[in-house]
Short mmCIF file of C-alpha atoms in Angstrom, two decimals:
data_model
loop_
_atom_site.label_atom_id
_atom_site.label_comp_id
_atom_site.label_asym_id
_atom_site.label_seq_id
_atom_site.Cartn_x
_atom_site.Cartn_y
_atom_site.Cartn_z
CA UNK A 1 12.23 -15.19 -20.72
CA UNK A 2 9.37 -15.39 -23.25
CA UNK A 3 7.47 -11.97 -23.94
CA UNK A 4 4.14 -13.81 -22.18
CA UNK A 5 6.14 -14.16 -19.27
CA UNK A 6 8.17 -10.67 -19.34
CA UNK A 7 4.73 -9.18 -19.59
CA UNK A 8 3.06 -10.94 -16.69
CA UNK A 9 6.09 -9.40 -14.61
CA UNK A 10 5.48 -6.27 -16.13
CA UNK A 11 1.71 -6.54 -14.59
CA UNK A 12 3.01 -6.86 -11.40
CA UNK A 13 5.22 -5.06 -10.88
CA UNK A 14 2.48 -2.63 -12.18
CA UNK A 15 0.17 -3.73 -9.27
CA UNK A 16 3.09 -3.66 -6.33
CA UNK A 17 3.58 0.02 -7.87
CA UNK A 18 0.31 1.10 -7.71
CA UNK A 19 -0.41 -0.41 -4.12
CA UNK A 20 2.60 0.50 -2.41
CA UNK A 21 2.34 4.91 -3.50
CA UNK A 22 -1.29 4.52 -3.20
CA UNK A 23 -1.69 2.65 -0.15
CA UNK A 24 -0.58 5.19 1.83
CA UNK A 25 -2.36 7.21 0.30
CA UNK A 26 -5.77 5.35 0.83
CA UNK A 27 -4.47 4.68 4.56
CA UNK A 28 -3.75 8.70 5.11
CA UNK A 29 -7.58 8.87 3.77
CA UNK A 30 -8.80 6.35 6.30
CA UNK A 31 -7.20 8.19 8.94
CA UNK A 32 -7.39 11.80 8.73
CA UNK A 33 -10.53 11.70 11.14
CA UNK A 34 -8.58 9.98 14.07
CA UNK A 35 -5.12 11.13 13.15
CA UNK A 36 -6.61 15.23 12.66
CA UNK A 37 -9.25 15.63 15.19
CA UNK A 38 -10.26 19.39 14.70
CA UNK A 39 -10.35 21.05 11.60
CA UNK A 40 -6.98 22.39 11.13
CA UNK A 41 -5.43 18.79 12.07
CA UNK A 42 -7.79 17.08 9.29
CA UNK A 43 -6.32 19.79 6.57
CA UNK A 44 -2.98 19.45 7.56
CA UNK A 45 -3.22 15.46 7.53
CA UNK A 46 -4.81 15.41 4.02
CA UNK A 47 -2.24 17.82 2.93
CA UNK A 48 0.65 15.56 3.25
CA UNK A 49 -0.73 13.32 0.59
CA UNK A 50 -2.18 16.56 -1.78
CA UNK A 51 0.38 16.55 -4.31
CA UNK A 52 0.83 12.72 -4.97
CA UNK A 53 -2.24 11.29 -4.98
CA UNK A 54 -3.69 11.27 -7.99
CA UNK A 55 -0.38 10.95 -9.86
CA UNK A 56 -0.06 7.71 -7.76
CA UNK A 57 -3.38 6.54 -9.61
CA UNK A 58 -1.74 6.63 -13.16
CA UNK A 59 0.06 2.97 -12.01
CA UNK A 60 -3.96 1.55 -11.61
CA UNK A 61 -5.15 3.08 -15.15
CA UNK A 62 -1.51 1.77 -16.57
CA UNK A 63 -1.69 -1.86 -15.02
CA UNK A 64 -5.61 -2.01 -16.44
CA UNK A 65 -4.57 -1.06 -19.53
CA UNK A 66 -1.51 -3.41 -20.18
CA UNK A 67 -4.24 -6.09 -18.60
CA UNK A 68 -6.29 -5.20 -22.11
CA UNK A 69 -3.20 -4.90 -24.38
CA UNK A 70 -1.13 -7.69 -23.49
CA UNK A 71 -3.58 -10.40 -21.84
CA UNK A 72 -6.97 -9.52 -23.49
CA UNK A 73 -8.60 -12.63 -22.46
CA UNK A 74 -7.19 -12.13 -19.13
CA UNK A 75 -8.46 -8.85 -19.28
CA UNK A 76 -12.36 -10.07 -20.55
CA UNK A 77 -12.97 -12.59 -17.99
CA UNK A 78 -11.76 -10.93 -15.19
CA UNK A 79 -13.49 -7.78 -15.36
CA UNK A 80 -16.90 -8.97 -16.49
CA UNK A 81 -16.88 -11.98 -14.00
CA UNK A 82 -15.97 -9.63 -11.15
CA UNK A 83 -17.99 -6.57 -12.45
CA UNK A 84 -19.65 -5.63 -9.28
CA UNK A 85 -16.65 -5.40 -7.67
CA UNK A 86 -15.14 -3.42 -10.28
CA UNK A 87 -18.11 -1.36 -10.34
CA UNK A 88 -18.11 -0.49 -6.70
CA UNK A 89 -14.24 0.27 -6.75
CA UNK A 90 -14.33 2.52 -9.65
CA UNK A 91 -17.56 4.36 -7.78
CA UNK A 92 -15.49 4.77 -4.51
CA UNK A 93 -12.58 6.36 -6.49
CA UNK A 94 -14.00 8.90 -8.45
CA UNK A 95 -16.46 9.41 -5.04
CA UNK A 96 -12.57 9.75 -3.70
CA UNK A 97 -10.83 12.34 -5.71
CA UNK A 98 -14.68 14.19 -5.56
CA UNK A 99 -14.14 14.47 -1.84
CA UNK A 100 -10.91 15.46 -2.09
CA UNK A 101 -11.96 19.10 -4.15
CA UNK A 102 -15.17 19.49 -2.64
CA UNK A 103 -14.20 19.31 1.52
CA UNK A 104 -11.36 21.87 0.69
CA UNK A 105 -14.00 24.35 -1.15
CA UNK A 106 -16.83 23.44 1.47
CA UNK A 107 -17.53 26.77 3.68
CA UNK A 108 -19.98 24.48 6.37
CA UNK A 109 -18.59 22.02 9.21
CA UNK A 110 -21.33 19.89 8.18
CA UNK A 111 -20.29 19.81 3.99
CA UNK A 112 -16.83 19.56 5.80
CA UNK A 113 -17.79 16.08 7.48
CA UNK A 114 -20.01 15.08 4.58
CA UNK A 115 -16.99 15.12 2.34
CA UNK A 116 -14.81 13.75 5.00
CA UNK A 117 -16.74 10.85 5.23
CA UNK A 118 -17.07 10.49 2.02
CA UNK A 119 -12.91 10.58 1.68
CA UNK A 120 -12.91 7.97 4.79
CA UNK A 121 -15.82 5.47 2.89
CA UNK A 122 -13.64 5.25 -0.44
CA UNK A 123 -10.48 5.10 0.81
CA UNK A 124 -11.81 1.79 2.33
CA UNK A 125 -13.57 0.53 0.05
CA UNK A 126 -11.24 0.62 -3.05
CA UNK A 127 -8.31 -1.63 -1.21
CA UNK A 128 -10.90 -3.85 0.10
CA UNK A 129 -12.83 -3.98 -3.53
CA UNK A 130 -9.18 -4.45 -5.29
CA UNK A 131 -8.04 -7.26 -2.56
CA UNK A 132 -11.27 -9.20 -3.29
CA UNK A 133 -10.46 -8.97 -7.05
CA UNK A 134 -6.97 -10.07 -6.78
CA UNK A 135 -7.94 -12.89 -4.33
CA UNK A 136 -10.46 -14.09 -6.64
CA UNK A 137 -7.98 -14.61 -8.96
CA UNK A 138 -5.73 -17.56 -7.05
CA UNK A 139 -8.93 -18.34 -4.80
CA UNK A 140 -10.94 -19.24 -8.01
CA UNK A 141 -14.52 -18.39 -9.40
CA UNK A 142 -16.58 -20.48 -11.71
CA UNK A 143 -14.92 -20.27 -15.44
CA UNK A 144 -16.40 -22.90 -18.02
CA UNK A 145 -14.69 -24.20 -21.09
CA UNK A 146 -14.89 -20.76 -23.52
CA UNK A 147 -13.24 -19.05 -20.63
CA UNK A 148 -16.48 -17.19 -19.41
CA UNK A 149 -17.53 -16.57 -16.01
CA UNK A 150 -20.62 -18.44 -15.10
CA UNK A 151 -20.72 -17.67 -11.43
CA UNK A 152 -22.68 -15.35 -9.05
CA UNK A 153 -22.02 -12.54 -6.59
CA UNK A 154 -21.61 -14.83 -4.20
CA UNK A 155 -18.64 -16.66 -5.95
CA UNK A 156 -16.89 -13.41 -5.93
CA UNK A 157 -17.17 -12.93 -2.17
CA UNK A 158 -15.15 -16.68 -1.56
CA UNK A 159 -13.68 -16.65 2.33
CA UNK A 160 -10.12 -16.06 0.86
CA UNK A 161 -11.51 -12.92 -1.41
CA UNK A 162 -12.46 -11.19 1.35
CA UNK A 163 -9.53 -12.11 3.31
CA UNK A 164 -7.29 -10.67 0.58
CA UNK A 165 -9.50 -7.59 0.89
CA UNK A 166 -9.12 -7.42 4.69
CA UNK A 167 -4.91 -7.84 4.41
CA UNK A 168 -4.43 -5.48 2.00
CA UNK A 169 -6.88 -2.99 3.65
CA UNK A 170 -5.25 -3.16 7.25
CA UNK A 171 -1.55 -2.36 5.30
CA UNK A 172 -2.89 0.32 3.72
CA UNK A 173 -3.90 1.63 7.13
CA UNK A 174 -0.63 1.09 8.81
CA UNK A 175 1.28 2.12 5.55
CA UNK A 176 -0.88 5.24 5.92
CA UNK A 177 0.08 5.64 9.92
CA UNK A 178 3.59 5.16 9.34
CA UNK A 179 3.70 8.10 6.25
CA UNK A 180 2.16 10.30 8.52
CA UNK A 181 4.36 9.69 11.39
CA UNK A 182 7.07 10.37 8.91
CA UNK A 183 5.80 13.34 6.93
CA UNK A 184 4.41 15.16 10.17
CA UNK A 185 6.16 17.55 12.34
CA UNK A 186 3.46 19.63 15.23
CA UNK A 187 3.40 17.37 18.16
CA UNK A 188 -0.29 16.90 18.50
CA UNK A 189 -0.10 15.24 14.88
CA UNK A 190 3.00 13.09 15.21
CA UNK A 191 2.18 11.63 18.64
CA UNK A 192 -1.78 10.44 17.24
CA UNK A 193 -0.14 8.98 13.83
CA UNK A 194 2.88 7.10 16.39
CA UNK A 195 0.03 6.04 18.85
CA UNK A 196 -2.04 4.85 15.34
CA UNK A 197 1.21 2.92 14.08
CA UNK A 198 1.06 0.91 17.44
CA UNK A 199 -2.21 0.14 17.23
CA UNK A 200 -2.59 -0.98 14.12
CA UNK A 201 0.78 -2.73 13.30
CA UNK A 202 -0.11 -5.89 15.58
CA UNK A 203 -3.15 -6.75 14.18
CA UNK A 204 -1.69 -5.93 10.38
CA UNK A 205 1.46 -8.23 11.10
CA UNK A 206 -1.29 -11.35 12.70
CA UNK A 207 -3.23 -10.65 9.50
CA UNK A 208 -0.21 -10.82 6.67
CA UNK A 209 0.82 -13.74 8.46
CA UNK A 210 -2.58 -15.47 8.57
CA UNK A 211 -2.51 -14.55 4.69
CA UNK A 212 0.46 -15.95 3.30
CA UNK A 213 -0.42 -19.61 4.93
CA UNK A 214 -3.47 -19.13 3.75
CA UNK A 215 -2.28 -18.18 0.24
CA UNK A 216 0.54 -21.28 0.27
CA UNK A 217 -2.53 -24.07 0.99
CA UNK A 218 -4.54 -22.43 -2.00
CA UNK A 219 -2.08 -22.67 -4.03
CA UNK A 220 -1.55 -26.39 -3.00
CA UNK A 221 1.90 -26.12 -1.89
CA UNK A 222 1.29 -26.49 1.76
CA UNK A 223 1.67 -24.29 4.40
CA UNK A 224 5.33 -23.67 4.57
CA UNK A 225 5.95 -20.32 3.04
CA UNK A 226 8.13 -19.63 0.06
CA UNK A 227 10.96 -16.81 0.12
CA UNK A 228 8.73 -13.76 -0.77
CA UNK A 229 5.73 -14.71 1.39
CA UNK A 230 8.35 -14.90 4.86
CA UNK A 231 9.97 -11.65 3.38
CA UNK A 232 6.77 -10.30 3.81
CA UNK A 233 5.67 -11.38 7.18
CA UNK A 234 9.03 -10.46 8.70
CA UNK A 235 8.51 -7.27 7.13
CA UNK A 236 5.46 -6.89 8.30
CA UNK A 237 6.85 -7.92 11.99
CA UNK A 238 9.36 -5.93 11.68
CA UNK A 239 7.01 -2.56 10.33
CA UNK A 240 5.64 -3.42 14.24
CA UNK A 241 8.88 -3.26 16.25
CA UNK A 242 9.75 0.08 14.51
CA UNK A 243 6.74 1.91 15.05
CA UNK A 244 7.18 0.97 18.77
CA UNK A 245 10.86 2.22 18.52
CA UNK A 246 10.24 5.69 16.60
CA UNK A 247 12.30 5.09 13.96
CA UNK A 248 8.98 6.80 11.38
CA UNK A 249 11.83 6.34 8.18
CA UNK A 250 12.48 2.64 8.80
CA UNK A 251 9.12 1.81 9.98
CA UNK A 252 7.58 3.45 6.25
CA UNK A 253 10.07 1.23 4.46
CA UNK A 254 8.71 -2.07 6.05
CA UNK A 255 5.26 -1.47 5.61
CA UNK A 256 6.21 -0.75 1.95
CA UNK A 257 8.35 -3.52 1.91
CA UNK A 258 5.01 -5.82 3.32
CA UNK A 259 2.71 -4.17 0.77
CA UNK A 260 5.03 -5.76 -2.25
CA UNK A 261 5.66 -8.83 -0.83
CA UNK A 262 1.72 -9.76 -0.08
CA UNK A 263 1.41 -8.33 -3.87
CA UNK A 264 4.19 -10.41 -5.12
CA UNK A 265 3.77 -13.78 -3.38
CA UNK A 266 -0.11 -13.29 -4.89
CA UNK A 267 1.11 -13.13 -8.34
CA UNK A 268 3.80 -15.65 -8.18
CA UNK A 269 1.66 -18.24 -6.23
CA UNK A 270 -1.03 -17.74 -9.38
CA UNK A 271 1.57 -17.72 -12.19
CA UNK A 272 2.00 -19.60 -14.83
CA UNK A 273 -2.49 -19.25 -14.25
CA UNK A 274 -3.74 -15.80 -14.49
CA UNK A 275 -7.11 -16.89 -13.53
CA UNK A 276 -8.02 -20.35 -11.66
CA UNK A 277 -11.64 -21.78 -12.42
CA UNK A 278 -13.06 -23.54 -9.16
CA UNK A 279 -14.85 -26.10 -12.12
CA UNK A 280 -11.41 -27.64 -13.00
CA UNK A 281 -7.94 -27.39 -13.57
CA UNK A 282 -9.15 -27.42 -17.40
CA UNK A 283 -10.65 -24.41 -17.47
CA UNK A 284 -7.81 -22.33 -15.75
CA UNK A 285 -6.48 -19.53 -17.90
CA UNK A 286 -3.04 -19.30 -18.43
CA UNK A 287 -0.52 -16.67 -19.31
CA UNK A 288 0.01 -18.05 -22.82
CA UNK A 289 -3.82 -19.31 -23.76
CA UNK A 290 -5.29 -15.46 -22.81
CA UNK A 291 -1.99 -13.80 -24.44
CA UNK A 292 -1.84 -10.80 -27.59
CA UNK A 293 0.41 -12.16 -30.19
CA UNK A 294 4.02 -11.83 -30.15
CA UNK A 295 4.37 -9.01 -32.64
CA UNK A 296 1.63 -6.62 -30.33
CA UNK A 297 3.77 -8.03 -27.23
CA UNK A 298 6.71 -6.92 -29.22
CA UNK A 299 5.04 -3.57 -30.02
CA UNK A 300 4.47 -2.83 -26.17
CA UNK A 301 7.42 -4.14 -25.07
CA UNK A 302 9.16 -0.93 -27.31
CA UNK A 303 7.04 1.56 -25.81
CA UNK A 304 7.41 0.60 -22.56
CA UNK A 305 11.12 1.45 -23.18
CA UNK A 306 10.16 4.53 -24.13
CA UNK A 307 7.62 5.84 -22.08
CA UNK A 308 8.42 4.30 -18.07
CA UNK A 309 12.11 5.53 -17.57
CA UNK A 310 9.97 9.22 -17.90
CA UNK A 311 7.05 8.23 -15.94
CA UNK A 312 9.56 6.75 -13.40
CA UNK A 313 12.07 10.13 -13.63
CA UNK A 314 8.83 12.23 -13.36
CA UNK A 315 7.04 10.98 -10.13
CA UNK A 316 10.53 10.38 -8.80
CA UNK A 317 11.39 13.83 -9.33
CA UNK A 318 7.45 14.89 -7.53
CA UNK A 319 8.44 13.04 -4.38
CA UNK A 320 11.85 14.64 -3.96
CA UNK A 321 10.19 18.31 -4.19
CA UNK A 322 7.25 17.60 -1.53
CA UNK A 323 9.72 15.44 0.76
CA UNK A 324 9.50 17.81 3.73
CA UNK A 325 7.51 17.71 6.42
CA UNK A 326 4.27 19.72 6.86
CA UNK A 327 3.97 21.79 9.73
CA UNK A 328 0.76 23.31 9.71
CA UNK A 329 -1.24 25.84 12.64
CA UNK A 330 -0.69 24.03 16.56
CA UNK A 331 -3.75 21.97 16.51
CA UNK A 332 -5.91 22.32 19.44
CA UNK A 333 -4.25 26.15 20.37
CA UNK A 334 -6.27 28.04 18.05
CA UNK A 335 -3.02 29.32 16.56
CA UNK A 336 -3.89 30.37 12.78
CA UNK A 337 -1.73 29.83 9.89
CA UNK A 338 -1.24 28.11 6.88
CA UNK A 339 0.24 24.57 6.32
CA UNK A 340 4.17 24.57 5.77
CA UNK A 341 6.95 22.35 5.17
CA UNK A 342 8.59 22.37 8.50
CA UNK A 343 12.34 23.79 7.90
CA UNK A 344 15.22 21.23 9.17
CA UNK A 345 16.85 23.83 10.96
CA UNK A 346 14.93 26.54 12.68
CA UNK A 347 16.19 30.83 10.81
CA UNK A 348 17.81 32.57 13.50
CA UNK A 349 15.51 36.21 13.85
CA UNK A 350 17.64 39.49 13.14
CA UNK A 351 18.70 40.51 16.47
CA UNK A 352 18.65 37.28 18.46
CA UNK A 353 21.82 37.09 20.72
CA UNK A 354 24.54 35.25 18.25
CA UNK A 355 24.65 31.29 18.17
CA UNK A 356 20.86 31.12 19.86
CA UNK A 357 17.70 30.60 18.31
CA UNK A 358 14.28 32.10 20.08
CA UNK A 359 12.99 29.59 22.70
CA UNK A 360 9.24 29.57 21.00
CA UNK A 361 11.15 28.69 17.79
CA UNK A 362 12.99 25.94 19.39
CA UNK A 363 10.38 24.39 20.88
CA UNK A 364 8.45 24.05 17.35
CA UNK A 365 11.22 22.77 15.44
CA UNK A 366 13.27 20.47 17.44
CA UNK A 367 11.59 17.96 20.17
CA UNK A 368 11.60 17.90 23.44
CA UNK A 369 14.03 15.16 25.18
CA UNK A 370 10.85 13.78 26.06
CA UNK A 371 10.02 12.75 22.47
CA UNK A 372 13.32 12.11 22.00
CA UNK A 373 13.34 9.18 24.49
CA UNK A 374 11.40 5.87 23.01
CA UNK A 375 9.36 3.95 24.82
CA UNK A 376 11.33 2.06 27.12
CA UNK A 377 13.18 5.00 28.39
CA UNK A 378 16.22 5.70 26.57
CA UNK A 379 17.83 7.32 24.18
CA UNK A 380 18.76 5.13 21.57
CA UNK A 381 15.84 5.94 18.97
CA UNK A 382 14.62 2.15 18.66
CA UNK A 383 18.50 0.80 18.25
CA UNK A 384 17.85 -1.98 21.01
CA UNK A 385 14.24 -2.89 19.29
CA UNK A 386 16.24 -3.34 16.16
CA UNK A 387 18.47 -5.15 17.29
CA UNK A 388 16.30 -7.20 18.70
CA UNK A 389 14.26 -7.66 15.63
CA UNK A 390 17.33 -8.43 13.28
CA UNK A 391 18.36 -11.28 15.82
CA UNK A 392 14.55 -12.28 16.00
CA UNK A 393 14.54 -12.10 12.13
CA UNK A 394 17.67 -13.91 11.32
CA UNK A 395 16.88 -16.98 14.08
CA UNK A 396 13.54 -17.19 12.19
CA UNK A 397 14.97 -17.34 8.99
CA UNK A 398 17.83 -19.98 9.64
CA UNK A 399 14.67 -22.33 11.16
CA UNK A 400 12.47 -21.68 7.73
CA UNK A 401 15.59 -22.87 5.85
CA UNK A 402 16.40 -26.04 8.36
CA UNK A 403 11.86 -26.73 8.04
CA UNK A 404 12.04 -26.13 4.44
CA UNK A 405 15.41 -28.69 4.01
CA UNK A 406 13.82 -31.18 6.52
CA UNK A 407 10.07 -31.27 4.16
CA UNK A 408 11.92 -31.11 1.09
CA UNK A 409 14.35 -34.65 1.74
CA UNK A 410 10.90 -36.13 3.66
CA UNK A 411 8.85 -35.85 0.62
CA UNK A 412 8.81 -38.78 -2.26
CA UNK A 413 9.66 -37.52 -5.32
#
């Protein structure tokens, strides 16, 4: 693997990094309104994503920069062709992380709703922004001959652009639901993040699908998808069937999984291009005509050594501490108090009769058999919907291969 190349992989795995930890953390943003419908719900919603989310930003401001450093005229056409887009991201971001400091210090229901909103407007609009960017860059916008944009606003905002936007928008929103259904513990909070799971996971899985045939015939291969892109729509299928089956864990690691496989079948579809010109293959940029030389590729390359295994360690080591789930106040009871990790096994009061825990204790630590039961009834905490969805998975899989055999022997090479 040439150094153009390794870098290129290096970008994106860069971009699946920063969408998958920040995706939830745009889709928690989205939702805090519906998920946290008084007060106290909306704090202890946006608290579950208080000590990541701005550390989950680095992997943006890192894959920008290594866009600059290692692809600089990558990095010169794409951000002054799509600059209004760019523009209005970086605006909803900093509008973001403003929102974040300013609703927790605001003493008024109405600055609390202001700044609410405010959360809600650029946690949509930065995924949708980004998507539109990204698509551009397989979709294709005007590029002459000296590799400069010579297009419009409305060559930005191409069908598939804002399709890209819309995809990676909606899995932000069910990667969102599903992290709160898994990092939430008072009933009224878990039930509305399970209830916006279902909702949402559907119309996400209709949409991912829609996307990677849409991506395969842009990028003129057909519509039969590759590896990665049917990874990602069974993931995205299967992100639905565990929602529906209460399994919050699983469920989190499919929509993750469907966040990097959209990014990566993106990347790999538009690779060995990093930017296709709608005037001609000609003017396409490539990987290796927009590349640094090899001795500042080689420079990088050493200081990524370096420097990721500790960025990597660090964030790693963030998660692990705030893994628990928050328990905040009862919402709806009027109960004060402040917003805790719940504990995985409830303290037994001095005093309590020996091997039994208080009844008012019980009842907020471990569910009901009620919750315990899934949807259809029983007990088995979505084992039948997986199992469903693995058989489901597998028969789909065996016909892709058999399709993909049958098209590959029925086409003249």
């Amino acid at each position: 693997m040439t150094l153009v190349a390794f870098w290129f992989l290096v970008l994106t795995v860069l971009w699946v990094g920063f969408l998958l930890l920040e995706g939830f953390d745009f889709g928690v943003g989205m939702l805090h309104g519906v998920v946290g419908r008084d007060e106290r719900g909306r704090s202890a919603v946006i608290s579950t994503i208080a000590p990541v989310w701005d550390g989950n930003e680095v992997w943006l401001i890192v894959a920008t920069a290594g866009t600059f450093a290692a692809f600089p005229g990558w990095y010169a056409t794409m951000f002054s062709g799509f600059y209004p887009v760019v523009l209005l991201v970086l605006v909803a971001l900093i509008l973001r992380g403003v929102a974040f400091e300013f609703r927790s210090h605001s003493e008024s229901d109405r600055g609390r709703r202001l700044w609410g909103a405010a959360l809600i407007g650029g946690s949509a609009v930065v995924p949708l922004g980004l998507g539109i960017i990204l698509g551009g860059l397989l979709g294709g916008v005007p590029i002459d001959g000296q590799q400069e944009f010579v297009g419009d606003l409305g060559d930005l905002l191409a069908p598939y652009a804002l399709a890209t936007g819309v995809t990676l928008t909606l899995i932000c929103l069910l990667h969102g639901a599903a992290y709160l259904a898994l990092r939430t513990a008072g009933a009224d909070l878990h039930a509305r993040a399970r209830r916006a799971a279902r909702a949402l996971a559907p119309v996400t899985a209709l949409a991912v699908l829609g996307f990677c045939i849409w991506t395969r015939v842009v990028a003129g291969d057909g519509f039969l998808l590759s590896f990665v892109e049917l990874a990602a729509v069974l993931a995205a299928i299967a992100a639905a069937v565990l929602v529906g089956g209460g399994r919050e864990g699983a469920a989190f690691a499919a929509t993750a999984a469907t966040m990097a496989g959209v990014v990566v079948s993106l990347f790999s579809e538009l690779y060995p291009r990093v930017m296709v010109s709608s005037l001609g293959a000609a003017n396409d940029l490539t990987a290796q005509n927009t590349a640094s030389a090899s001795y500042s590729l080689t420079v990088m390359t050493v200081a990524l050594a370096v420097l990721l295994p500790v960025v990597l360690v660090y964030q790693a080591w963030s998660y692990v501490v705030f893994r628990g789930r928050l328990r905040g106040p009862r919402v709806g009871t009027g109960d004060p108090g402040p917003v805790i990790p719940a504990p995985r096994r409830a303290p037994v009061p001095a005093g309590a009769p020996s091997g039994g825990v208080p009844q008012d204790v019980e009842r907020a630590v471990t569910p009901t058999v009620a919750e315990a039961t899934d949807a259809h009834g029983d007990r088995g905490g979505g084992v039948r919907p997986v199992r469903r969805m693995a058989t489901g998975g597998l028969a789909v899989l065996l016909a892709w291969l058999l399709l993909r055999q049958l098209v590959t022997r029925a086409t003249p090479h």
